[in-house]
CSV table of C-alpha atoms and ligand atoms in Angstrom, one decimal:
chain,number,residue,atom,x,y,z
A,20,MET,CA,200.5,139.1,59.5
A,21,LYS,CA,200.1,142.1,61.8
A,22,VAL,CA,197.5,144.6,60.4
A,23,ILE,CA,197.4,148.0,61.9
A,24,THR,CA,194.1,150.0,61.8
A,25,ASP,CA,191.9,152.3,63.7
A,26,GLU,CA,188.2,152.4,63.1
A,27,ARG,CA,188.1,156.2,63.5
A,28,CYS,CA,189.7,156.4,60.0
A,29,THR,CA,186.2,155.8,58.5
A,30,ALA,CA,184.7,158.8,60.3
A,31,TYR,CA,185.3,161.4,57.6
A,32,ALA,CA,184.0,161.5,54.0
A,33,LEU,CA,182.8,163.6,51.2
A,34,PRO,CA,180.0,162.2,49.0
A,35,GLY,CA,181.3,161.0,45.7
A,36,HIS,CA,185.0,161.2,46.7
A,37,PRO,CA,186.9,158.0,45.6
A,38,GLU,CA,189.0,158.0,48.8
A,39,ARG,CA,186.1,156.8,50.8
A,40,PRO,CA,185.6,155.0,54.2
A,41,ALA,CA,184.5,151.7,52.5
A,42,ARG,CA,188.1,151.2,51.3
A,43,ILE,CA,189.0,150.4,54.8
A,44,SER,CA,185.8,149.1,56.3
A,45,LYS,CA,185.2,146.5,53.5
A,46,THR,CA,188.8,145.4,53.7
A,47,VAL,CA,188.6,144.9,57.5
A,48,GLU,CA,185.4,142.9,57.0
A,49,LYS,CA,187.2,140.8,54.3
A,50,LEU,CA,190.3,140.1,56.4
A,51,ARG,CA,188.1,139.3,59.5
A,52,SER,CA,185.9,136.8,57.6
A,53,GLN,CA,188.6,134.9,55.7
A,54,LYS,CA,190.6,131.9,56.9
A,55,GLU,CA,193.6,131.8,54.5
A,56,LEU,CA,195.7,134.3,56.3
A,57,SER,CA,196.2,134.6,60.1
A,58,VAL,CA,195.8,138.3,61.1
A,59,THR,CA,196.7,140.0,64.4
A,60,TRP,CA,195.0,143.4,64.7
A,61,LEU,CA,197.0,146.3,66.2
A,62,GLU,CA,196.6,150.0,66.5
A,63,PRO,CA,198.7,153.0,65.5
A,64,VAL,CA,201.4,154.1,68.0
A,65,PRO,CA,201.2,157.8,69.2
A,66,VAL,CA,203.3,160.2,67.1
A,67,GLU,CA,204.9,163.4,68.5
A,68,ASP,CA,205.1,166.5,66.4
A,69,ALA,CA,208.9,166.1,66.3
A,70,ALA,CA,208.6,162.9,64.2
A,71,ILE,CA,206.3,164.7,61.8
A,72,LEU,CA,208.6,167.6,61.6
A,73,ARG,CA,211.4,165.5,60.1
A,74,ALA,CA,209.3,165.3,57.0
A,75,HIS,CA,207.2,168.5,57.1
A,76,THR,CA,207.5,172.2,57.8
A,77,PRO,CA,206.1,173.8,61.0
A,78,GLU,CA,203.9,175.9,58.7
A,79,HIS,CA,202.4,172.8,57.1
A,80,LEU,CA,201.7,171.3,60.5
A,81,ALA,CA,200.0,174.5,61.7
A,82,LYS,CA,197.9,174.6,58.5
A,83,LEU,CA,196.7,171.0,59.0
A,84,LYS,CA,195.9,171.6,62.6
A,85,ALA,CA,193.8,174.6,61.7
A,86,ALA,CA,192.2,173.0,58.6
A,87,ALA,CA,190.7,176.3,57.8
A,88,ALA,CA,190.4,175.9,54.0
A,89,ASP,CA,190.4,173.0,51.5
A,90,PHE,CA,194.0,172.1,50.4
A,91,ASP,CA,193.0,171.5,46.8
A,92,GLY,CA,190.0,170.3,44.9
A,93,ASP,CA,190.7,166.7,45.8
A,94,THR,CA,192.0,167.3,49.3
A,95,PRO,CA,189.3,168.9,51.5
A,96,ALA,CA,189.7,170.3,55.0
A,97,TYR,CA,187.9,167.5,56.7
A,98,LYS,CA,187.0,168.0,60.4
A,99,ASP,CA,190.0,166.8,62.6
A,100,ILE,CA,192.0,165.8,59.5
A,101,PHE,CA,195.2,166.4,61.5
A,102,GLY,CA,194.1,163.7,64.0
A,103,HIS,CA,193.3,161.3,61.1
A,104,ALA,CA,196.6,162.0,59.3
A,105,ARG,CA,198.6,161.7,62.5
A,106,ARG,CA,197.0,158.2,63.2
A,107,SER,CA,198.0,157.2,59.6
A,108,ALA,CA,201.6,158.2,60.4
A,109,GLY,CA,201.4,156.3,63.7
A,110,ALA,CA,200.2,153.2,61.9
A,111,ALA,CA,203.2,153.5,59.4
A,112,ILE,CA,205.6,153.9,62.3
A,113,HIS,CA,204.2,150.9,64.1
A,114,ALA,CA,204.5,148.8,60.9
A,115,MET,CA,208.1,149.9,60.5
A,116,ARG,CA,209.0,149.0,64.1
A,117,LEU,CA,207.4,145.6,63.7
A,118,ALA,CA,209.4,145.0,60.5
A,119,ARG,CA,212.6,145.9,62.2
A,120,LYS,CA,211.8,143.2,64.8
A,121,GLY,CA,211.4,140.7,62.0
A,122,GLU,CA,207.6,140.7,61.7
A,123,LEU,CA,205.3,141.2,58.7
A,124,ALA,CA,203.1,144.3,59.0
A,125,PHE,CA,200.6,146.2,57.0
A,126,SER,CA,199.1,149.6,57.8
A,127,LEU,CA,195.4,149.5,56.7
A,128,ILE,CA,194.3,153.0,57.3
A,129,ARG,CA,193.4,156.3,55.6
A,130,PRO,CA,194.2,159.0,54.6
A,131,PRO,CA,197.0,157.9,52.3
A,132,GLY,CA,200.2,160.0,52.3
A,133,HIS,CA,202.6,159.7,49.3
A,134,HIS,CA,201.5,162.9,47.5
A,135,ALA,CA,202.0,165.1,50.6
A,136,THR,CA,205.2,167.2,50.2
A,137,ARG,CA,207.0,169.0,53.0
A,138,ASP,CA,204.7,171.9,52.9
A,139,GLN,CA,201.7,170.9,50.9
A,140,ALA,CA,198.7,168.6,51.3
A,141,MET,CA,197.5,167.3,47.9
A,142,GLY,CA,196.0,164.4,46.0
A,143,PHE,CA,194.0,163.0,49.0
A,144,CYS,CA,197.2,163.1,51.2
A,145,PHE,CA,197.9,165.3,54.2
A,146,LEU,CA,201.0,163.9,56.0
A,147,ASN,CA,203.5,161.7,54.2
A,148,SER,CA,203.3,158.6,56.4
A,149,ILE,CA,205.8,156.5,54.5
A,150,ALA,CA,208.4,159.4,54.7
A,151,ILE,CA,207.7,160.0,58.3
A,152,ALA,CA,208.2,156.3,59.0
A,153,ALA,CA,211.4,156.1,56.9
A,154,LEU,CA,212.9,159.1,58.7
A,155,GLU,CA,211.9,157.6,62.1
A,156,ALA,CA,213.7,154.4,61.1
A,157,ARG,CA,216.8,156.4,60.3
A,158,ALA,CA,216.5,158.3,63.6
A,159,SER,CA,216.2,155.0,65.5
A,160,GLY,CA,219.3,153.4,64.2
A,161,ALA,CA,218.6,152.1,60.6
A,162,SER,CA,221.6,153.0,58.6
A,163,LYS,CA,219.9,152.9,55.2
A,164,VAL,CA,216.2,153.0,54.4
A,165,ALA,CA,214.4,152.5,51.1
A,166,VAL,CA,210.9,153.3,50.0
A,167,TYR,CA,209.3,151.3,47.2
A,168,ASP,CA,206.2,152.9,45.8
A,169,PHE,CA,204.0,150.7,43.5
A,170,ASP,CA,200.9,153.0,43.6
A,171,VAL,CA,199.9,153.8,40.0
A,172,HIS,CA,200.5,157.5,40.7
A,173,HIS,CA,204.0,159.0,41.2
A,174,GLY,CA,205.0,159.4,44.8
A,175,ASN,CA,205.9,163.0,44.3
A,176,GLY,CA,205.6,163.9,48.0
A,177,THR,CA,207.9,161.1,49.2
A,178,GLU,CA,210.4,162.0,46.5
A,179,ALA,CA,210.4,165.7,47.4
A,180,ILE,CA,211.0,164.8,51.1
A,181,LEU,CA,213.6,162.1,50.7
A,182,VAL,CA,215.7,163.7,47.9
A,183,THR,CA,217.5,165.8,50.5
A,184,GLU,CA,217.8,163.0,53.1
A,185,ALA,CA,221.1,161.1,53.4
A,186,GLN,CA,221.0,157.3,53.4
A,187,THR,CA,217.5,157.1,52.0
A,188,LEU,CA,216.4,155.7,48.7
A,189,PHE,CA,213.2,156.0,46.8
A,190,ALA,CA,211.8,154.1,43.8
A,191,SER,CA,208.4,154.7,42.2
A,192,ILE,CA,206.7,152.7,39.5
A,193,HIS,CA,203.7,154.7,38.1
A,194,GLN,CA,201.6,155.4,35.0
A,195,SER,CA,202.8,158.3,32.9
A,196,PRO,CA,201.1,160.5,31.8
A,197,CYS,CA,198.9,160.5,34.9
A,198,TYR,CA,198.3,162.5,38.1
A,199,PRO,CA,200.4,164.3,39.4
A,200,GLY,CA,202.4,164.6,36.2
A,201,THR,CA,205.9,164.2,37.9
A,202,GLY,CA,208.2,161.2,38.0
A,203,ARG,CA,209.4,161.1,34.3
A,204,ARG,CA,213.1,160.9,35.3
A,205,ASP,CA,215.4,160.2,38.2
A,206,VAL,CA,215.8,163.1,40.7
A,207,GLY,CA,218.9,163.8,42.8
A,208,GLU,CA,221.2,160.9,43.8
A,209,ASN,CA,218.7,158.7,45.5
A,210,CYS,CA,215.2,159.0,43.8
A,211,PHE,CA,214.6,156.6,40.9
A,212,ASN,CA,211.5,156.8,38.7
A,213,PHE,CA,210.0,154.1,36.5
A,214,PRO,CA,207.2,155.6,34.4
A,215,VAL,CA,205.0,153.2,32.4
A,216,SER,CA,202.6,154.0,29.6
A,217,PRO,CA,198.8,153.6,30.1
A,218,MET,CA,197.7,150.1,29.2
A,219,THR,CA,201.1,148.5,29.7
A,220,SER,CA,200.8,144.7,29.6
A,221,ARG,CA,201.0,142.8,32.9
A,222,ASP,CA,204.2,141.1,31.8
A,223,GLU,CA,205.9,144.3,30.9
A,224,TYR,CA,204.6,145.9,34.2
A,225,ARG,CA,206.1,143.1,36.2
A,226,LYS,CA,209.5,143.6,34.4
A,227,VAL,CA,209.4,147.3,35.4
A,228,LEU,CA,208.4,146.4,39.0
A,229,THR,CA,211.3,144.0,39.2
A,230,LYS,CA,213.8,146.5,37.8
A,231,ALA,CA,212.8,149.1,40.3
A,232,MET,CA,213.1,146.7,43.2
A,233,GLU,CA,216.5,145.6,42.0
A,234,ARG,CA,217.7,149.2,41.9
A,235,LEU,CA,216.8,149.5,45.6
A,236,ALA,CA,218.0,146.0,46.7
A,237,LYS,CA,221.5,146.5,45.3
A,238,GLU,CA,222.0,149.3,47.8
A,239,LYS,CA,221.3,146.9,50.6
A,240,PRO,CA,218.9,148.9,52.8
A,241,ASP,CA,218.2,147.7,56.4
A,242,VAL,CA,214.5,148.1,55.8
A,243,ILE,CA,212.1,148.7,52.9
A,244,GLY,CA,208.9,150.7,53.4
A,245,VAL,CA,206.4,150.0,50.7
A,246,SER,CA,203.8,152.5,49.5
A,247,ALA,CA,201.3,149.9,48.5
A,248,GLY,CA,198.7,151.4,46.2
A,249,PHE,CA,196.3,149.1,44.3
A,250,ASP,CA,195.3,151.5,41.6
A,251,ALA,CA,197.4,149.9,38.8
A,252,TYR,CA,194.5,147.3,38.9
A,253,ALA,CA,192.8,146.7,35.6
A,254,ARG,CA,189.4,147.9,36.9
A,255,ASP,CA,190.6,150.8,39.0
A,256,PRO,CA,188.5,153.9,38.1
A,257,LEU,CA,191.5,156.4,38.5
A,258,ALA,CA,194.1,155.0,36.1
A,259,GLN,CA,194.5,152.9,32.9
A,260,GLU,CA,196.7,149.9,33.8
A,261,THR,CA,196.2,146.2,33.6
A,262,LEU,CA,197.2,144.4,36.8
A,263,GLU,CA,195.1,141.7,38.3
A,264,ALA,CA,195.0,140.3,41.9
A,265,GLU,CA,197.6,137.7,41.0
A,266,ASP,CA,200.1,140.4,40.2
A,267,PHE,CA,199.7,142.0,43.6
A,268,HIS,CA,200.2,138.5,45.1
A,269,TRP,CA,203.4,138.3,43.0
A,270,ILE,CA,204.6,141.6,44.2
A,271,GLY,CA,204.2,140.4,47.8
A,272,GLU,CA,206.1,137.2,47.0
A,273,PHE,CA,209.1,138.9,45.5
A,274,LEU,CA,209.3,141.3,48.4
A,275,ARG,CA,209.4,138.4,50.7
A,276,LYS,CA,212.1,136.7,48.7
A,277,LEU,CA,214.4,139.7,49.0
A,278,GLY,CA,215.2,138.7,52.6
A,279,ILE,CA,215.1,142.4,53.7
A,280,PRO,CA,212.7,143.5,56.4
A,281,VAL,CA,209.6,145.0,54.7
A,282,PHE,CA,206.7,147.0,56.0
A,283,SER,CA,203.8,148.2,53.8
A,284,ILE,CA,201.2,150.9,54.1
A,285,LEU,CA,198.1,151.4,52.1
A,286,GLU,CA,198.2,154.3,49.6
A,287,GLY,CA,195.6,154.3,46.8
A,288,GLY,CA,193.3,151.8,45.3
A,289,TYR,CA,189.7,152.8,44.5
A,290,SER,CA,188.0,149.8,42.9
A,291,ASP,CA,185.4,147.8,44.8
A,292,ASP,CA,187.8,144.9,44.6
A,293,LEU,CA,190.3,146.5,46.8
A,294,PRO,CA,189.8,144.0,49.7
A,295,ASP,CA,190.6,141.1,47.4
A,296,LEU,CA,193.7,142.9,46.0
A,297,ILE,CA,195.0,143.6,49.5
A,298,LEU,CA,194.4,140.0,50.6
A,299,ALA,CA,196.3,138.7,47.6
A,300,TYR,CA,199.2,141.0,48.4
A,301,LEU,CA,199.3,140.0,52.0
A,302,LYS,CA,199.2,136.3,51.2
A,303,GLY,CA,202.2,136.9,48.8
A,304,LEU,CA,204.1,138.6,51.5
A,305,GLU,CA,203.5,135.8,53.9
A,306,GLY,CA,204.2,133.1,51.4
A,307,SER,CA,200.8,131.6,51.4
B,590,ZN,ZN1,197.3,156.3,43.5
């Protein structure tokens, strides 16, 4: 398993904010100390503005570079947030390139991205890394690209970006009602939403996860980018779902069995058990 990270991503924080440096540092520690999964560590690739501008407006880019004011109550103007967000996008692009060469890759970095729209940072997200990587895949020869988002929150930003992009597909499985309040029905021709009620049983949740993946797989994409959020976990503080570590292992397994190149990037997941959930998912992906 190739894991892409950059220790600079732990350099920004706001006291009490759930999207905190330990999410990454504790997971790195866990992956380095375990022996069940063989990990090769890699860094993000550099990202030019042109790659970002496929997904975002020039105004948004300028606003991030300036970081003059907080973007919303959850999404502060951290020092050099543009540099951090750009490295997250670079990690997603690196994972995508590895997947297209037949390798298994996971981007373990912050900030997350799936709530960032073309022109707005929100919900802990500044640049939409999965959309940037999906559009980079299209620009570099993939004829059809899908994004599968199992974060417990709707990937509203990814949807808003991809809904106007030809030969892209998006499916999101998320708790509803929950932040950000969108994703109750399909949008456009290519964005499929699978809302689930709070406290949905694990069995039922797995059925919905399967249905969403089947919707994407039947379109035969060349590559699937996964917005891997671990906040549908039973003990996550930001949502009210019921999944356990074995369920994330199961998601990894069924993605592997599709036989389509897959790359994954970390989105949410705020419980102290996040390192165990990520390890379970990666083991499922690798078939161990
Ligand atoms: Zn989330």
